[in-house]
Amino acid sequence: MIRNKISDSDLEKRTTPRENDIRGCYYRDQTAIFHSKPFRRLKFKTQVFFNPNDDHICTRIEHVLHVASVSATICRGLNAKKDEEWALNEDMAYAISLGHDLGHTPFGHAGEAALARYLGGRDRFMHEVNSYRVVEKLISGGQGLNLTYAVKDGIICHNGEKFERSITPDFTVKNLDEIHSRQFVPSTYEGAIVRFSDKIAYLGRDIEDAMVAGFIKKKDIPSEIRRKIGDSNSNIINYLVNDLVAHSTEQAIAVSEEAHELMLTLRKFNYQNIYGHPIQLQVEKSCDRIVSTIFDYLYEIHQHFDWNNHRYRGKRTLVLDNYFVDYLKNMSGFYLNEATKNGWTEDEMGKQIVADYLSGMTDRFALECMKEITLPRAVKFHHGIGEF
């Protein structure tokens, strides 16, 4: 029987113990994620194309559902293999998939890069680590969702940017609070499957959306891809899922050498023709300015907040001011505890708070904040009755 080499009790462990119910632990994690506010906000967060005027372009919420579908299918396919006896948990893979991008910023990777710069460099803000921070610490006023270890581990280790041919789970129980890089692999087969599924889900879908946007045409897709896989998202998913099911073993979740080379070809094509398209790069510059403007504005508000008395010392003039000050008040206990535990300076605490708040914004809300901050407001004049 091919199963994870960590005990069920360790994989199912929660930060705060609770009794299981009829749903089972991993389905329960799914429902906790699904009903959370950060999950709902994914429908207004960029996947690749910012603020599309087409209702059928992929947003972040559709992407995580794609990943969930692909990962559950792979688990089902491996469990059904006649020559090997696998025991994979579809509910675990589905829950990891639903939560893996909850820490993504507005405007996709452009927003992520902007926040990383404010926090001190490219590796100082990673959506994988932030997704874990969201589910473990930030949701519910600093209480988190109290998910199982297996799901949290899969979320923080999903690394959708690394295109390895095979992933061997480390089968260790890690201290997830100490992970601050992308150098870790998941503790479970299911986590490794989600890590592959993330890439499988976006490679073909991004091509479909790019054709709608006019960035590419079908004939532009590399001939090797069209000949061996096909030129549609469904063909790409079907080929890669079946290949992974066929070539995964007890040693590693893996694809064949040929499939891996085709994935790398697709990745290179997408970077050159979609993510690196001149229009896309120009949009990302604009999104960077938006995030930077909001960050500076919120940081200044933070500077006027009295942490000892939970009171704002400045004048609130915008709706954003009120929202953010309320956030500071509600989360004061959490952040003061975090600052003490991590040895943060006032500046470090302020930047982390702003990054937490800003990363949770939708594209739509961030745009409204930008308008509030930058556009002049009309002065209201009150004339007496009968005046001309």
GROMACS .gro file of C-alpha atoms in nm:
model
  388
    1MET     CA    1   0.000   0.000   0.000
    2ILE     CA    2   0.148   0.335  -0.108
    3ARG     CA    3   0.061   0.590   0.157
    4ASN     CA    4   0.221   0.882   0.338
    5LYS     CA    5   0.497   0.789   0.580
    6ILE     CA    6   0.367   1.023   0.852
    7SER     CA    7   0.102   0.906   1.096
    8ASP     CA    8  -0.257   1.014   1.043
    9SER     CA    9  -0.256   1.170   1.388
   10ASP     CA   10   0.032   1.401   1.288
   11LEU     CA   11  -0.121   1.489   0.952
   12GLU     CA   12  -0.462   1.561   1.106
   13LYS     CA   13  -0.327   1.761   1.400
   14ARG     CA   14  -0.467   2.111   1.447
   15THR     CA   15  -0.319   2.407   1.634
   16THR     CA   16  -0.617   2.384   1.870
   17PRO     CA   17  -0.753   2.029   1.916
   18ARG     CA   18  -1.113   1.968   1.819
   19GLU     CA   19  -1.334   1.664   1.782
   20ASN     CA   20  -1.400   1.528   1.434
   21ASP     CA   21  -1.750   1.541   1.292
   22ILE     CA   22  -1.938   1.369   1.011
   23ARG     CA   23  -1.744   1.559   0.743
   24GLY     CA   24  -1.403   1.415   0.827
   25CYS     CA   25  -1.102   1.637   0.898
   26TYR     CA   26  -1.004   1.734   0.542
   27TYR     CA   27  -1.355   1.798   0.414
   28ARG     CA   28  -1.401   2.013   0.722
   29ASP     CA   29  -1.092   2.210   0.616
   30GLN     CA   30  -1.249   2.259   0.274
   31THR     CA   31  -1.563   2.410   0.421
   32ALA     CA   32  -1.362   2.634   0.656
   33ILE     CA   33  -1.165   2.772   0.362
   34PHE     CA   34  -1.465   2.796   0.134
   35HIS     CA   35  -1.663   3.005   0.383
   36SER     CA   36  -1.377   3.239   0.472
   37LYS     CA   37  -1.367   3.598   0.351
   38PRO     CA   38  -1.024   3.568   0.186
   39PHE     CA   39  -1.161   3.287  -0.033
   40ARG     CA   40  -1.463   3.494  -0.137
   41ARG     CA   41  -1.234   3.781  -0.234
   42LEU     CA   42  -1.046   3.564  -0.482
   43LYS     CA   43  -1.322   3.622  -0.738
   44PHE     CA   44  -1.203   3.983  -0.771
   45LYS     CA   45  -0.829   3.913  -0.774
   46THR     CA   46  -0.615   3.894  -1.087
   47GLN     CA   47  -0.493   3.558  -1.209
   48VAL     CA   48  -0.296   3.685  -1.514
   49PHE     CA   49  -0.508   3.951  -1.684
   50PHE     CA   50  -0.599   4.252  -1.474
   51ASN     CA   51  -0.957   4.383  -1.474
   52PRO     CA   52  -1.076   4.189  -1.782
   53ASN     CA   53  -1.379   4.321  -1.968
   54ASP     CA   54  -1.474   3.963  -2.054
   55ASP     CA   55  -1.671   3.757  -1.803
   56HIS     CA   56  -1.497   3.437  -1.909
   57ILE     CA   57  -1.136   3.534  -1.838
   58CYS     CA   58  -0.985   3.337  -1.549
   59THR     CA   59  -0.974   3.506  -1.208
   60ARG     CA   60  -0.795   3.378  -0.899
   61ILE     CA   61  -1.101   3.195  -0.763
   62GLU     CA   62  -1.147   3.003  -1.087
   63HIS     CA   63  -0.780   2.909  -1.083
   64VAL     CA   64  -0.792   2.754  -0.735
   65LEU     CA   65  -1.102   2.557  -0.835
   66HIS     CA   66  -0.917   2.435  -1.147
   67VAL     CA   67  -0.627   2.323  -0.929
   68ALA     CA   68  -0.867   2.146  -0.692
   69SER     CA   69  -1.029   1.961  -0.982
   70VAL     CA   70  -0.695   1.856  -1.132
   71SER     CA   71  -0.545   1.744  -0.800
   72ALA     CA   72  -0.852   1.540  -0.704
   73THR     CA   73  -0.850   1.377  -1.050
   74ILE     CA   74  -0.484   1.279  -1.013
   75CYS     CA   75  -0.552   1.128  -0.669
   76ARG     CA   76  -0.844   0.934  -0.812
   77GLY     CA   77  -0.636   0.816  -1.107
   78LEU     CA   78  -0.351   0.690  -0.886
   79ASN     CA   79  -0.593   0.520  -0.646
   80ALA     CA   80  -0.745   0.336  -0.943
   81LYS     CA   81  -0.415   0.200  -1.082
   82LYS     CA   82  -0.437  -0.176  -1.116
   83ASP     CA   83  -0.064  -0.248  -1.088
   84GLU     CA   84  -0.011  -0.038  -0.771
   85GLU     CA   85  -0.215   0.006  -0.455
   86TRP     CA   86  -0.231   0.376  -0.370
   87ALA     CA   87  -0.420   0.525  -0.074
   88LEU     CA   88  -0.443   0.897  -0.147
   89ASN     CA   89  -0.693   1.132   0.014
   90GLU     CA   90  -0.883   1.340  -0.243
   91ASP     CA   91  -1.033   1.560   0.028
   92MET     CA   92  -0.686   1.657   0.151
   93ALA     CA   93  -0.566   1.748  -0.198
   94TYR     CA   94  -0.884   1.946  -0.265
   95ALA     CA   95  -0.850   2.141   0.061
   96ILE     CA   96  -0.485   2.228  -0.008
   97SER     CA   97  -0.586   2.347  -0.355
   98LEU     CA   98  -0.865   2.571  -0.226
   99GLY     CA   99  -0.630   2.740   0.019
  100HIS     CA  100  -0.306   2.754  -0.177
  101ASP     CA  101  -0.351   3.107  -0.315
  102LEU     CA  102  -0.538   3.280  -0.031
  103GLY     CA  103  -0.229   3.491   0.033
  104HIS     CA  104  -0.208   3.631  -0.319
  105THR     CA  105  -0.212   4.009  -0.348
  106PRO     CA  106  -0.433   4.222  -0.571
  107PHE     CA  107  -0.298   4.244  -0.927
  108GLY     CA  108  -0.129   3.904  -0.914
  109HIS     CA  109   0.248   3.880  -0.920
  110ALA     CA  110   0.286   4.254  -0.981
  111GLY     CA  111   0.134   4.319  -0.638
  112GLU     CA  112   0.348   4.047  -0.484
  113ALA     CA  113   0.666   4.202  -0.624
  114ALA     CA  114   0.569   4.547  -0.493
  115LEU     CA  115   0.508   4.422  -0.139
  116ALA     CA  116   0.832   4.224  -0.143
  117ARG     CA  117   1.021   4.541  -0.228
  118TYR     CA  118   0.869   4.726   0.067
  119LEU     CA  119   0.953   4.442   0.304
  120GLY     CA  120   1.318   4.439   0.202
  121GLY     CA  121   1.368   4.238  -0.115
  122ARG     CA  122   1.241   3.980  -0.364
  123ASP     CA  123   1.222   3.696  -0.113
  124ARG     CA  124   1.065   3.894   0.171
  125PHE     CA  125   0.706   3.848   0.054
  126MET     CA  126   0.600   3.519  -0.105
  127HIS     CA  127   0.236   3.439  -0.162
  128GLU     CA  128   0.293   3.077  -0.056
  129VAL     CA  129   0.418   3.185   0.287
  130ASN     CA  130   0.152   3.455   0.305
  131SER     CA  131  -0.121   3.201   0.225
  132TYR     CA  132  -0.010   3.004   0.530
  133ARG     CA  133  -0.005   3.327   0.734
  134VAL     CA  134  -0.362   3.403   0.626
  135VAL     CA  135  -0.508   3.062   0.718
  136GLU     CA  136  -0.303   3.012   1.036
  137LYS     CA  137  -0.292   3.363   1.184
  138LEU     CA  138  -0.489   3.644   1.017
  139ILE     CA  139  -0.840   3.509   0.957
  140SER     CA  140  -1.095   3.554   1.238
  141GLY     CA  141  -0.923   3.847   1.405
  142GLY     CA  142  -0.588   3.673   1.442
  143GLN     CA  143  -0.724   3.328   1.533
  144GLY     CA  144  -0.680   3.158   1.194
  145LEU     CA  145  -0.889   2.870   1.059
  146ASN     CA  146  -0.730   2.599   1.273
  147LEU     CA  147  -0.665   2.373   0.973
  148THR     CA  148  -0.493   2.036   0.981
  149TYR     CA  149  -0.114   2.017   0.954
  150ALA     CA  150  -0.130   1.834   0.619
  151VAL     CA  151  -0.335   2.110   0.455
  152LYS     CA  152  -0.123   2.394   0.594
  153ASP     CA  153   0.195   2.216   0.487
  154GLY     CA  154   0.062   2.170   0.134
  155ILE     CA  155  -0.034   2.537   0.115
  156ILE     CA  156   0.302   2.679   0.226
  157CYS     CA  157   0.503   2.434   0.011
  158HIS     CA  158   0.303   2.455  -0.315
  159ASN     CA  159   0.558   2.668  -0.510
  160GLY     CA  160   0.384   2.707  -0.845
  161GLU     CA  161   0.685   2.867  -1.013
  162LYS     CA  162   0.933   2.577  -0.993
  163PHE     CA  163   0.902   2.328  -1.277
  164GLU     CA  164   1.070   2.016  -1.142
  165ARG     CA  165   1.022   1.679  -1.313
  166SER     CA  166   0.957   1.491  -0.989
  167ILE     CA  167   0.873   1.570  -0.627
  168THR     CA  168   0.953   1.336  -0.341
  169PRO     CA  169   0.768   1.437  -0.023
  170ASP     CA  170   0.999   1.489   0.273
  171PHE     CA  171   0.764   1.293   0.507
  172THR     CA  172   0.863   1.509   0.802
  173VAL     CA  173   0.655   1.721   1.037
  174LYS     CA  174   0.801   2.068   0.991
  175ASN     CA  175   0.769   2.379   1.205
  176LEU     CA  176   0.569   2.575   0.948
  177ASP     CA  177   0.616   2.905   1.132
  178GLU     CA  178   0.986   2.884   1.053
  179ILE     CA  179   0.942   2.850   0.675
  180HIS     CA  180   1.035   3.174   0.499
  181SER     CA  181   1.152   3.047   0.159
  182ARG     CA  182   1.049   2.828  -0.134
  183GLN     CA  183   1.316   2.566  -0.061
  184PHE     CA  184   1.082   2.320   0.110
  185VAL     CA  185   0.881   2.032  -0.037
  186PRO     CA  186   0.546   1.906   0.093
  187SER     CA  187   0.521   1.640   0.363
  188THR     CA  188   0.263   1.437   0.167
  189TYR     CA  189   0.199   1.285  -0.173
  190GLU     CA  190  -0.117   1.497  -0.191
  191GLY     CA  191   0.082   1.815  -0.133
  192ALA     CA  192   0.321   1.717  -0.414
  193ILE     CA  193   0.024   1.650  -0.641
  194VAL     CA  194  -0.119   1.997  -0.573
  195ARG     CA  195   0.221   2.149  -0.652
  196PHE     CA  196   0.209   1.983  -0.995
  197SER     CA  197  -0.162   2.058  -1.041
  198ASP     CA  198  -0.104   2.431  -0.993
  199LYS     CA  199   0.116   2.437  -1.303
  200ILE     CA  200  -0.103   2.199  -1.502
  201ALA     CA  201  -0.405   2.421  -1.430
  202TYR     CA  202  -0.254   2.749  -1.546
  203LEU     CA  203  -0.033   2.656  -1.843
  204GLY     CA  204  -0.316   2.588  -2.085
  205ARG     CA  205  -0.569   2.824  -1.933
  206ASP     CA  206  -0.336   3.121  -1.966
  207ILE     CA  207  -0.293   3.038  -2.335
  208GLU     CA  208  -0.672   3.035  -2.385
  209ASP     CA  209  -0.710   3.372  -2.214
  210ALA     CA  210  -0.418   3.517  -2.410
  211MET     CA  211  -0.591   3.423  -2.735
  212VAL     CA  212  -0.905   3.606  -2.622
  213ALA     CA  213  -0.688   3.907  -2.534
  214GLY     CA  214  -0.531   3.901  -2.880
  215PHE     CA  215  -0.179   3.838  -2.751
  216ILE     CA  216  -0.141   3.515  -2.948
  217LYS     CA  217  -0.315   3.298  -3.208
  218LYS     CA  218  -0.347   2.921  -3.210
  219LYS     CA  219  -0.089   2.896  -3.486
  220ASP     CA  220   0.164   3.065  -3.255
  221ILE     CA  221   0.160   2.771  -3.011
  222PRO     CA  222   0.483   2.571  -3.065
  223SER     CA  223   0.430   2.301  -3.327
  224GLU     CA  224   0.574   2.036  -3.093
  225ILE     CA  225   0.306   2.120  -2.836
  226ARG     CA  226   0.026   2.114  -3.092
  227ARG     CA  227   0.149   1.784  -3.235
  228LYS     CA  228   0.209   1.596  -2.910
  229ILE     CA  229  -0.042   1.753  -2.670
  230GLY     CA  230  -0.289   1.967  -2.861
  231ASP     CA  231  -0.376   2.334  -2.875
  232SER     CA  232  -0.650   2.361  -2.610
  233ASN     CA  233  -0.655   2.383  -2.233
  234SER     CA  234  -0.849   2.056  -2.204
  235ASN     CA  235  -0.595   1.871  -2.421
  236ILE     CA  236  -0.303   2.007  -2.217
  237ILE     CA  237  -0.464   1.908  -1.886
  238ASN     CA  238  -0.564   1.564  -2.014
  239TYR     CA  239  -0.214   1.486  -2.145
  240LEU     CA  240  -0.028   1.602  -1.833
  241VAL     CA  241  -0.268   1.441  -1.584
  242ASN     CA  242  -0.252   1.104  -1.759
  243ASP     CA  243   0.125   1.124  -1.790
  244LEU     CA  244   0.166   1.205  -1.420
  245VAL     CA  245  -0.062   0.919  -1.316
  246ALA     CA  246   0.134   0.680  -1.538
  247HIS     CA  247   0.480   0.782  -1.416
  248SER     CA  248   0.431   0.852  -1.044
  249THR     CA  249   0.572   0.589  -0.811
  250GLU     CA  250   0.619   0.533  -0.440
  251GLN     CA  251   0.951   0.718  -0.476
  252ALA     CA  252   0.808   1.036  -0.629
  253ILE     CA  253   0.515   1.214  -0.788
  254ALA     CA  254   0.654   1.264  -1.137
  255VAL     CA  255   0.600   1.314  -1.508
  256SER     CA  256   0.794   1.153  -1.792
  257GLU     CA  257   1.103   1.318  -1.940
  258GLU     CA  258   0.907   1.400  -2.255
  259ALA     CA  259   0.618   1.557  -2.061
  260HIS     CA  260   0.861   1.757  -1.851
  261GLU     CA  261   1.031   1.896  -2.161
  262LEU     CA  262   0.692   1.987  -2.307
  263MET     CA  263   0.597   2.164  -1.983
  264LEU     CA  264   0.920   2.364  -1.999
  265THR     CA  265   0.847   2.451  -2.363
  266LEU     CA  266   0.500   2.571  -2.267
  267ARG     CA  267   0.639   2.771  -1.976
  268LYS     CA  268   0.896   2.942  -2.200
  269PHE     CA  269   0.629   3.019  -2.460
  270ASN     CA  270   0.396   3.168  -2.197
  271TYR     CA  271   0.667   3.386  -2.045
  272GLN     CA  272   0.776   3.520  -2.382
  273ASN     CA  273   0.433   3.575  -2.532
  274ILE     CA  274   0.196   3.630  -2.238
  275TYR     CA  275   0.360   3.730  -1.910
  276GLY     CA  276   0.630   3.926  -2.094
  277HIS     CA  277   0.398   4.083  -2.353
  278PRO     CA  278   0.454   4.463  -2.377
  279ILE     CA  279   0.092   4.538  -2.288
  280GLN     CA  280   0.110   4.307  -1.986
  281LEU     CA  281   0.435   4.465  -1.868
  282GLN     CA  282   0.285   4.812  -1.896
  283VAL     CA  283  -0.019   4.705  -1.695
  284GLU     CA  284   0.209   4.561  -1.429
  285LYS     CA  285   0.391   4.895  -1.398
  286SER     CA  286   0.059   5.067  -1.338
  287CYS     CA  287  -0.040   4.805  -1.080
  288ASP     CA  288   0.294   4.851  -0.907
  289ARG     CA  289   0.227   5.225  -0.875
  290ILE     CA  290  -0.116   5.157  -0.728
  291VAL     CA  291   0.018   4.917  -0.465
  292SER     CA  292   0.306   5.152  -0.381
  293THR     CA  293   0.076   5.452  -0.339
  294ILE     CA  294  -0.163   5.265  -0.112
  295PHE     CA  295   0.123   5.117   0.091
  296ASP     CA  296   0.275   5.459   0.160
  297TYR     CA  297  -0.064   5.602   0.254
  298LEU     CA  298  -0.151   5.320   0.495
  299TYR     CA  299   0.195   5.326   0.652
  300GLU     CA  300   0.148   5.695   0.734
  301ILE     CA  301  -0.186   5.616   0.902
  302HIS     CA  302  -0.013   5.347   1.106
  303GLN     CA  303   0.239   5.607   1.225
  304HIS     CA  304  -0.044   5.802   1.391
  305PHE     CA  305  -0.197   5.506   1.571
  306ASP     CA  306  -0.153   5.496   1.951
  307TRP     CA  307  -0.091   5.129   2.029
  308ASN     CA  308  -0.103   5.180   2.403
  309ASN     CA  309  -0.452   5.329   2.401
  310HIS     CA  310  -0.578   5.168   2.077
  311ARG     CA  311  -0.662   5.513   1.948
  312TYR     CA  312  -0.592   5.697   1.622
  313ARG     CA  313  -0.432   6.038   1.680
  314GLY     CA  314  -0.495   6.184   1.337
  315LYS     CA  315  -0.800   6.300   1.147
  316ARG     CA  316  -0.990   6.046   0.942
  317THR     CA  317  -1.085   6.193   0.608
  318LEU     CA  318  -1.134   5.894   0.376
  319VAL     CA  319  -1.335   5.573   0.389
  320LEU     CA  320  -1.004   5.387   0.363
  321ASP     CA  321  -0.885   5.564   0.679
  322ASN     CA  322  -1.179   5.431   0.877
  323TYR     CA  323  -1.145   5.078   0.743
  324PHE     CA  324  -0.774   5.061   0.822
  325VAL     CA  325  -0.802   5.219   1.167
  326ASP     CA  326  -1.077   4.971   1.255
  327TYR     CA  327  -0.842   4.693   1.139
  328LEU     CA  328  -0.565   4.828   1.363
  329LYS     CA  329  -0.799   4.840   1.662
  330ASN     CA  330  -0.939   4.491   1.606
  331MET     CA  331  -0.597   4.336   1.549
  332SER     CA  332  -0.398   4.532   1.810
  333GLY     CA  333  -0.361   4.241   2.050
  334PHE     CA  334  -0.249   4.009   1.772
  335TYR     CA  335   0.015   4.246   1.631
  336LEU     CA  336   0.156   4.348   1.967
  337ASN     CA  337   0.199   3.980   2.051
  338GLU     CA  338   0.360   3.915   1.710
  339ALA     CA  339   0.596   4.209   1.755
  340THR     CA  340   0.710   4.082   2.095
  341LYS     CA  341   0.751   3.726   1.971
  342ASN     CA  342   0.946   3.825   1.658
  343GLY     CA  343   1.140   4.116   1.807
  344TRP     CA  344   1.001   4.362   1.551
  345THR     CA  345   1.089   4.728   1.554
  346GLU     CA  346   0.805   4.978   1.517
  347ASP     CA  347   0.898   5.017   1.151
  348GLU     CA  348   0.902   4.641   1.089
  349MET     CA  349   0.566   4.598   1.259
  350GLY     CA  350   0.415   4.880   1.056
  351LYS     CA  351   0.534   4.737   0.725
  352GLN     CA  352   0.408   4.389   0.813
  353ILE     CA  353   0.066   4.525   0.912
  354VAL     CA  354   0.031   4.721   0.589
  355ALA     CA  355   0.145   4.419   0.385
  356ASP     CA  356  -0.112   4.199   0.561
  357TYR     CA  357  -0.394   4.445   0.503
  358LEU     CA  358  -0.302   4.536   0.147
  359SER     CA  359  -0.244   4.175   0.037
  360GLY     CA  360  -0.600   4.095   0.138
  361MET     CA  361  -0.750   4.358  -0.093
  362THR     CA  362  -0.926   4.272  -0.415
  363ASP     CA  363  -0.826   4.451  -0.735
  364ARG     CA  364  -1.156   4.636  -0.723
  365PHE     CA  365  -1.114   4.762  -0.367
  366ALA     CA  366  -0.752   4.863  -0.432
  367LEU     CA  367  -0.867   5.072  -0.729
  368GLU     CA  368  -1.130   5.243  -0.514
  369CYS     CA  369  -0.864   5.318  -0.252
  370MET     CA  370  -0.637   5.461  -0.521
  371LYS     CA  371  -0.915   5.691  -0.642
  372GLU     CA  372  -0.982   5.809  -0.288
  373ILE     CA  373  -0.617   5.881  -0.224
  374THR     CA  374  -0.530   6.053  -0.552
  375LEU     CA  375  -0.842   6.221  -0.692
  376PRO     CA  376  -0.949   6.558  -0.549
  377ARG     CA  377  -1.289   6.567  -0.383
  378ALA     CA  378  -1.541   6.831  -0.478
  379VAL     CA  379  -1.602   7.101  -0.218
  380LYS     CA  380  -1.968   7.113  -0.110
  381PHE     CA  381  -2.116   7.464  -0.105
  382HIS     CA  382  -2.434   7.537   0.089
  383HIS     CA  383  -2.637   7.828  -0.044
  384GLY     CA  384  -2.923   7.991   0.145
  385ILE     CA  385  -3.279   7.966   0.014
  386GLY     CA  386  -3.366   8.242  -0.229
  387GLU     CA  387  -3.005   8.331  -0.317
  388PHE     CA  388  -2.899   8.377  -0.676
   0.00000   0.00000   0.00000
